[in-house]
Coordinates of C-alpha atoms in Angstrom, one line a residue:
M7 CA 106.4 -1.2 -35.2
A8 CA 105.6 0.9 -26.5
A9 CA 99.0 0.5 -21.9
V10 CA 97.7 2.2 -25.0
S11 CA 99.9 0.7 -27.7
M12 CA 100.8 -2.0 -25.5
M13 CA 98.5 -4.0 -27.3
F14 CA 97.5 -2.8 -30.7
G15 CA 95.2 -5.5 -31.9
V16 CA 94.5 -6.9 -35.2
S17 CA 90.8 -6.2 -35.7
A18 CA 90.1 -4.0 -38.7
S19 CA 86.8 -3.1 -37.3
S20 CA 88.4 -1.2 -34.5
H21 CA 90.1 1.2 -36.9
A22 CA 87.1 1.9 -39.1
S23 CA 87.0 5.6 -38.1
F24 CA 90.7 6.1 -38.9
T25 CA 90.8 5.2 -42.5
P26 CA 88.7 4.3 -45.5
K27 CA 86.9 1.0 -45.8
G28 CA 88.1 -1.7 -48.0
I29 CA 91.3 -2.7 -46.3
G30 CA 90.9 -6.3 -45.3
N31 CA 92.2 -8.2 -42.4
S32 CA 94.9 -10.7 -42.9
S33 CA 96.1 -13.8 -41.2
A34 CA 99.2 -15.9 -41.0
L35 CA 100.2 -19.2 -39.7
F36 CA 103.1 -19.4 -37.3
T37 CA 104.6 -21.6 -34.8
S38 CA 105.7 -20.7 -31.3
K39 CA 109.1 -21.4 -29.9
T40 CA 111.8 -19.1 -28.3
P41 CA 115.1 -19.8 -26.7
F42 CA 115.5 -20.0 -23.0
R43 CA 117.2 -22.3 -20.4
F44 CA 116.1 -22.5 -16.8
S45 CA 118.5 -23.8 -14.2
S46 CA 116.2 -24.9 -11.4
P47 CA 117.5 -28.1 -9.9
I48 CA 114.6 -30.1 -11.1
F49 CA 115.7 -29.5 -14.7
F50 CA 119.2 -31.0 -14.1
Q51 CA 118.0 -34.5 -13.5
P52 CA 119.5 -36.8 -16.1
S53 CA 116.1 -38.0 -17.2
F54 CA 115.1 -34.5 -18.1
W55 CA 118.0 -33.8 -20.4
S56 CA 118.0 -37.3 -22.0
S57 CA 114.3 -37.6 -22.6
P58 CA 112.9 -36.6 -26.1
R59 CA 111.3 -33.3 -26.4
F60 CA 107.7 -33.9 -25.7
L61 CA 106.3 -30.7 -26.8
S62 CA 106.0 -29.3 -30.3
R63 CA 103.9 -26.4 -31.5
E64 CA 100.6 -26.2 -33.3
S65 CA 100.2 -23.5 -35.9
Y66 CA 97.4 -21.1 -35.3
R67 CA 95.9 -18.4 -37.4
V68 CA 96.5 -14.8 -36.3
K69 CA 96.5 -11.6 -38.1
A70 CA 100.0 -10.8 -39.5
T71 CA 100.1 -8.6 -42.6
V72 CA 103.3 -8.3 -44.6
I73 CA 104.0 -6.2 -47.6
Q74 CA 105.8 -6.9 -50.8
E75 CA 108.0 -4.5 -52.7
T76 CA 105.1 -2.9 -54.5
E77 CA 104.1 -0.3 -52.0
D78 CA 100.4 -0.3 -52.5
Q79 CA 99.7 -4.0 -52.5
V80 CA 99.2 -5.8 -49.2
V81 CA 99.8 -9.5 -49.4
I82 CA 98.8 -12.2 -46.9
E83 CA 101.7 -14.4 -45.9
E84 CA 100.8 -17.9 -44.7
S85 CA 103.9 -19.7 -43.8
S86 CA 105.9 -21.0 -40.8
P87 CA 108.9 -19.0 -39.7
P88 CA 112.0 -19.7 -41.7
K89 CA 114.8 -21.8 -40.3
S90 CA 117.1 -21.3 -43.2
S91 CA 119.1 -18.2 -44.1
P92 CA 117.1 -15.0 -45.0
G93 CA 116.2 -14.7 -48.6
S94 CA 116.5 -18.4 -49.3
G95 CA 112.8 -18.8 -49.6
G96 CA 112.9 -22.0 -47.5
G97 CA 110.8 -22.6 -44.5
G98 CA 110.7 -24.9 -41.6
S99 CA 108.1 -27.5 -40.8
N100 CA 104.6 -26.5 -40.1
G101 CA 105.1 -27.1 -36.4
E102 CA 102.2 -29.5 -35.9
P103 CA 102.6 -31.8 -32.9
P104 CA 102.5 -35.5 -33.4
Q105 CA 99.1 -37.0 -33.3
N106 CA 100.0 -39.5 -30.7
T107 CA 101.5 -37.0 -28.3
S108 CA 99.7 -37.1 -25.0
S109 CA 100.4 -33.4 -24.3
N110 CA 99.0 -32.3 -27.7
G111 CA 95.7 -31.2 -26.3
L112 CA 97.3 -29.3 -23.4
E113 CA 99.6 -27.5 -25.8
K114 CA 96.8 -26.4 -28.0
W115 CA 94.9 -25.1 -25.0
V116 CA 97.8 -23.1 -23.7
I117 CA 98.5 -21.5 -27.1
K118 CA 94.9 -20.6 -27.6
L119 CA 94.7 -19.1 -24.1
E120 CA 97.8 -17.0 -24.7
Q121 CA 96.7 -15.7 -28.1
S122 CA 93.1 -15.0 -26.8
V123 CA 94.5 -12.9 -24.0
N124 CA 96.8 -11.0 -26.3
I125 CA 94.1 -10.3 -28.9
F126 CA 91.6 -9.2 -26.2
L127 CA 94.1 -6.8 -24.8
T128 CA 95.1 -5.3 -28.1
D129 CA 91.5 -5.0 -29.3
T130 CA 90.5 -3.2 -26.1
V131 CA 93.3 -0.7 -26.3
I132 CA 92.7 0.0 -30.0
K133 CA 89.2 1.1 -29.2
M134 CA 90.7 3.6 -26.6
L135 CA 93.1 4.9 -29.2
D136 CA 90.4 5.3 -31.8
T137 CA 88.4 7.4 -29.3
L138 CA 91.4 9.6 -28.3
Y139 CA 93.1 10.0 -31.6
H140 CA 90.6 9.4 -34.4
D141 CA 91.5 12.7 -36.1
R142 CA 95.0 13.5 -34.6
H143 CA 97.3 11.3 -36.7
Y144 CA 100.7 12.6 -35.8
A145 CA 99.9 12.6 -32.1
R146 CA 98.7 9.0 -32.4
F147 CA 101.9 8.0 -34.1
F148 CA 104.0 9.6 -31.4
V149 CA 102.1 7.7 -28.7
L150 CA 102.5 4.4 -30.7
E151 CA 106.2 4.9 -31.4
T152 CA 106.9 5.9 -27.8
I153 CA 105.5 2.6 -26.7
A154 CA 106.7 0.5 -29.6
R155 CA 110.3 0.5 -28.4
V156 CA 109.4 -1.0 -25.0
P157 CA 109.1 -4.7 -25.9
Y158 CA 112.6 -4.9 -27.4
F159 CA 114.5 -3.5 -24.4
A160 CA 112.2 -5.5 -22.1
F161 CA 113.3 -8.7 -24.0
M162 CA 116.9 -7.6 -23.6
S163 CA 116.5 -7.0 -19.9
V164 CA 115.3 -10.5 -19.3
L165 CA 117.9 -12.1 -21.6
H166 CA 120.7 -10.2 -19.8
M167 CA 119.4 -11.4 -16.5
Y168 CA 119.3 -15.0 -17.8
E169 CA 122.8 -14.6 -19.1
S170 CA 124.0 -13.3 -15.7
F171 CA 122.6 -16.3 -14.0
G172 CA 124.2 -18.6 -16.5
W173 CA 120.9 -19.9 -17.9
W174 CA 121.3 -18.6 -21.5
R175 CA 123.7 -17.0 -24.0
R176 CA 122.5 -16.0 -27.4
A177 CA 124.2 -12.9 -28.8
D178 CA 122.1 -12.9 -32.0
Y179 CA 118.9 -12.3 -30.1
L180 CA 120.4 -9.3 -28.3
K181 CA 121.7 -7.9 -31.5
V182 CA 118.4 -8.2 -33.3
H183 CA 116.3 -6.9 -30.5
F184 CA 118.6 -3.9 -30.1
A185 CA 118.4 -3.1 -33.8
E186 CA 114.6 -3.3 -33.5
S187 CA 114.6 -0.8 -30.7
W188 CA 117.0 1.5 -32.6
N189 CA 114.6 1.4 -35.6
E190 CA 111.6 2.3 -33.4
M191 CA 113.5 5.1 -31.8
H192 CA 114.0 6.7 -35.2
H193 CA 110.3 6.4 -35.9
L194 CA 109.8 8.3 -32.7
L195 CA 112.2 11.0 -33.6
I196 CA 110.4 11.4 -36.9
M197 CA 107.1 11.9 -35.2
E198 CA 108.6 14.4 -32.8
E199 CA 109.9 16.4 -35.7
L200 CA 106.5 16.4 -37.3
G201 CA 105.0 17.8 -34.0
G202 CA 103.3 14.7 -32.7
N203 CA 104.6 15.5 -29.1
A204 CA 103.4 19.1 -29.0
W205 CA 100.7 18.6 -26.4
W206 CA 101.7 17.7 -22.9
F207 CA 98.9 15.2 -22.4
D208 CA 100.2 13.1 -25.3
R209 CA 103.7 13.0 -23.8
F210 CA 102.3 12.2 -20.3
L211 CA 100.1 9.4 -21.6
A212 CA 102.8 7.8 -23.8
Q213 CA 105.5 7.9 -21.1
H214 CA 103.4 6.5 -18.3
I215 CA 102.0 3.8 -20.6
A216 CA 105.5 2.9 -21.6
I217 CA 106.4 2.2 -17.9
F218 CA 103.5 -0.1 -17.4
Y219 CA 104.1 -1.8 -20.7
Y220 CA 107.7 -2.5 -19.8
L221 CA 106.8 -4.1 -16.5
M222 CA 104.1 -6.2 -18.2
T223 CA 106.3 -7.3 -21.0
V224 CA 109.1 -8.3 -18.6
F225 CA 106.7 -10.5 -16.7
M226 CA 105.1 -12.0 -19.8
Y227 CA 108.5 -12.7 -21.4
A228 CA 109.8 -14.5 -18.3
L229 CA 106.5 -16.4 -18.0
S230 CA 106.3 -17.4 -21.7
P231 CA 108.5 -16.0 -24.4
R232 CA 106.2 -17.4 -27.0
M233 CA 103.3 -15.4 -25.7
A234 CA 105.4 -12.2 -25.4
Y235 CA 106.6 -12.5 -29.0
H236 CA 103.0 -13.2 -30.2
F237 CA 101.9 -10.1 -28.4
S238 CA 104.6 -8.1 -30.1
E239 CA 103.5 -9.5 -33.4
C240 CA 100.0 -8.2 -32.8
V241 CA 101.4 -4.8 -31.9
E242 CA 103.5 -4.6 -35.0
N243 CA 100.7 -5.8 -37.2
H244 CA 98.5 -3.1 -35.8
A245 CA 101.2 -0.5 -36.5
F246 CA 101.6 -1.8 -40.1
E247 CA 97.8 -1.6 -40.7
T248 CA 97.6 1.9 -39.1
Y249 CA 100.3 3.4 -41.3
D250 CA 99.1 1.6 -44.4
K251 CA 95.6 3.1 -44.0
F252 CA 97.0 6.5 -43.3
I253 CA 99.1 6.4 -46.5
K254 CA 96.1 5.3 -48.6
A255 CA 94.0 8.1 -47.1
Q256 CA 96.6 10.9 -47.1
G257 CA 99.0 9.9 -49.9
D258 CA 98.4 12.8 -52.2
E259 CA 99.0 15.4 -49.5
L260 CA 102.0 13.6 -48.1
M261 CA 103.7 13.7 -51.6
K262 CA 103.6 17.5 -51.4
L263 CA 105.4 17.7 -48.1
P264 CA 109.2 17.6 -47.4
A265 CA 110.8 14.7 -45.5
P266 CA 112.0 15.3 -42.0
K267 CA 115.8 15.6 -41.8
V268 CA 116.1 12.8 -39.3
A269 CA 114.3 10.4 -41.7
V270 CA 116.7 11.3 -44.5
R271 CA 119.7 10.7 -42.3
Y272 CA 118.4 7.4 -40.9
Y273 CA 117.3 5.8 -44.2
T274 CA 119.9 7.1 -46.6
E275 CA 123.1 8.2 -44.8
G276 CA 125.9 6.7 -42.7
D277 CA 126.3 3.1 -41.6
L278 CA 123.1 1.1 -42.2
Y279 CA 124.3 -2.0 -40.3
L280 CA 121.5 -1.7 -37.7
F281 CA 118.9 -1.0 -40.3
D282 CA 119.7 -4.4 -41.9
E283 CA 120.0 -6.1 -38.6
F284 CA 116.4 -6.1 -37.5
Q285 CA 115.2 -7.4 -40.9
T286 CA 115.8 -11.1 -40.3
S287 CA 113.9 -12.3 -43.4
R288 CA 116.2 -10.3 -45.7
L289 CA 119.9 -10.5 -46.6
P290 CA 121.9 -7.4 -45.7
N291 CA 122.0 -4.6 -48.3
T292 CA 118.9 -5.8 -50.1
R293 CA 116.6 -2.9 -49.0
R294 CA 117.8 0.6 -49.5
P295 CA 114.9 3.1 -49.2
K296 CA 114.5 6.3 -51.2
I297 CA 113.3 9.4 -49.3
D298 CA 112.1 12.2 -51.6
N299 CA 109.1 13.5 -49.6
L300 CA 107.0 12.7 -46.6
Y301 CA 105.1 10.1 -48.5
D302 CA 108.3 8.0 -48.9
V303 CA 109.0 8.4 -45.1
F304 CA 105.7 6.9 -44.2
V305 CA 106.0 4.1 -46.8
N306 CA 109.3 3.1 -45.3
I307 CA 108.0 3.3 -41.7
R308 CA 105.1 1.0 -42.8
D309 CA 107.6 -1.4 -44.4
D310 CA 109.7 -1.4 -41.2
E311 CA 106.6 -2.5 -39.3
A312 CA 106.1 -5.4 -41.7
E313 CA 109.7 -6.5 -41.1
H314 CA 109.2 -6.3 -37.4
C315 CA 106.0 -8.4 -37.7
K316 CA 107.9 -11.1 -39.6
T317 CA 110.8 -11.1 -37.1
M318 CA 108.4 -11.4 -34.2
K319 CA 106.7 -14.3 -35.9
A320 CA 110.0 -16.1 -36.5
C321 CA 111.0 -15.6 -32.8
Q322 CA 108.1 -17.8 -31.8
T323 CA 109.9 -20.7 -33.3
H324 CA 112.5 -22.1 -30.9
G325 CA 116.1 -21.2 -31.7
S326 CA 115.3 -19.8 -35.2
I327 CA 116.7 -16.3 -35.0
R328 CA 120.1 -15.4 -36.3
S329 CA 121.7 -12.0 -37.1
P330 CA 121.3 -11.4 -40.9
H331 CA 125.0 -10.5 -40.9
S332 CA 126.0 -13.9 -39.5
Y333 CA 125.2 -15.7 -42.8
S334 CA 127.9 -16.4 -45.4
D335 CA 127.1 -16.7 -49.0
D336 CA 127.1 -20.5 -48.9
D337 CA 125.4 -20.8 -45.5
T338 CA 122.3 -22.9 -45.6
G339 CA 121.4 -22.4 -41.9
D340 CA 121.9 -26.1 -41.1
D341 CA 125.0 -25.5 -38.9
I342 CA 124.1 -22.9 -36.3
S343 CA 126.8 -23.1 -33.6
E344 CA 125.5 -20.2 -31.7
C345 CA 121.9 -21.5 -31.7
D346 CA 122.7 -24.8 -30.0
L347 CA 119.3 -26.0 -28.8
S348 CA 120.9 -28.0 -26.0
Q349 CA 121.5 -24.6 -24.3
A350 CA 117.9 -23.5 -24.6
D351 CA 115.6 -26.4 -23.8
C352 CA 113.3 -24.4 -21.6
E353 CA 111.3 -21.5 -23.0
G354 CA 110.1 -19.7 -20.0
I355 CA 108.5 -20.7 -16.7
V356 CA 105.4 -22.3 -18.2
D357 CA 107.4 -24.5 -20.6
C358 CA 109.8 -25.6 -17.9
I359 CA 107.0 -26.6 -15.6
K360 CA 105.3 -28.6 -18.4
K361 CA 108.6 -30.4 -19.2
S362 CA 109.2 -31.3 -15.6
V363 CA 105.8 -32.8 -15.3
S364 CA 106.1 -34.7 -18.5
D365 CA 109.5 -36.1 -17.6
S366 CA 108.2 -37.2 -14.2
Q367 CA 105.5 -39.2 -16.1
V368 CA 108.1 -40.7 -18.4
V369 CA 110.2 -41.9 -15.5
R370 CA 107.2 -43.4 -13.7
G371 CA 106.2 -45.2 -17.0

């Protein structure tokens, strides 16, 4: 599902005025690793590259709701991001650090700090959104979707910079993030066709928030990709919950209204390669929406946000993302030539600093 939506939190209490009660919060376990390689001279010491990876990730509970095929049932998923091919049902390890790792306590503290900052920001902005848009649904959706595209091209901007400097090369990440921004752009076009951008204040607010959100996301992604991906998962989870509550509250009326033409074209016509590309937990061609009325449109937008949420959760696991179209029928995900971890041992500035400090301690020992 891009500073108002910058940070759409995960607290159900903050949306109480928006939808009926009875829709619970949800939580999920996920680990945190993303690809990155830093080429500062300190990281090219032989001891750095030859030493064992001293950091692993502890799983933490955050709110991450996903939806199954039945459109009215919300299911809590508690699993680590998959490292096998989409649709295989397999998952990676739980990401818990070894008990005898000296950096275990520091790693836990860093992850808790990152997640606490993300949740505080998202919960704060949700309260602002509830105040401004508690009874103006389409305008709220327009603002959300204007901002929702921002993280993905912010990620691509940083990754292109790393690639230009020779620090990183992962085509799959660029493909997936572009497909995510393409999907969010069509959500925005749908909200514009529904009149969500009719008032100049909503356009002014959304566009200026998007600029600030872009700069913030670029900084956060360069500092700690894990934190940036977790923040985006919080945003997508809030988007999922928002649409889900709207559908439950307005479903009968939505079934009586026609679907916007842009929604029919995007979901049912033409080449659906990019539609499959952002859904990294699914095999291509396994989801083909039906669009008969406006209710179907919002159901599919909600389901898109659930897929974004799962992809953002998977991105927090180091080197785990591949294009869904890169898997062959007999591919188990064990041989991933493009995701060679030797090319991405640093995951942002924070991770590189911690690794350099740890390796210095190993050499002295």
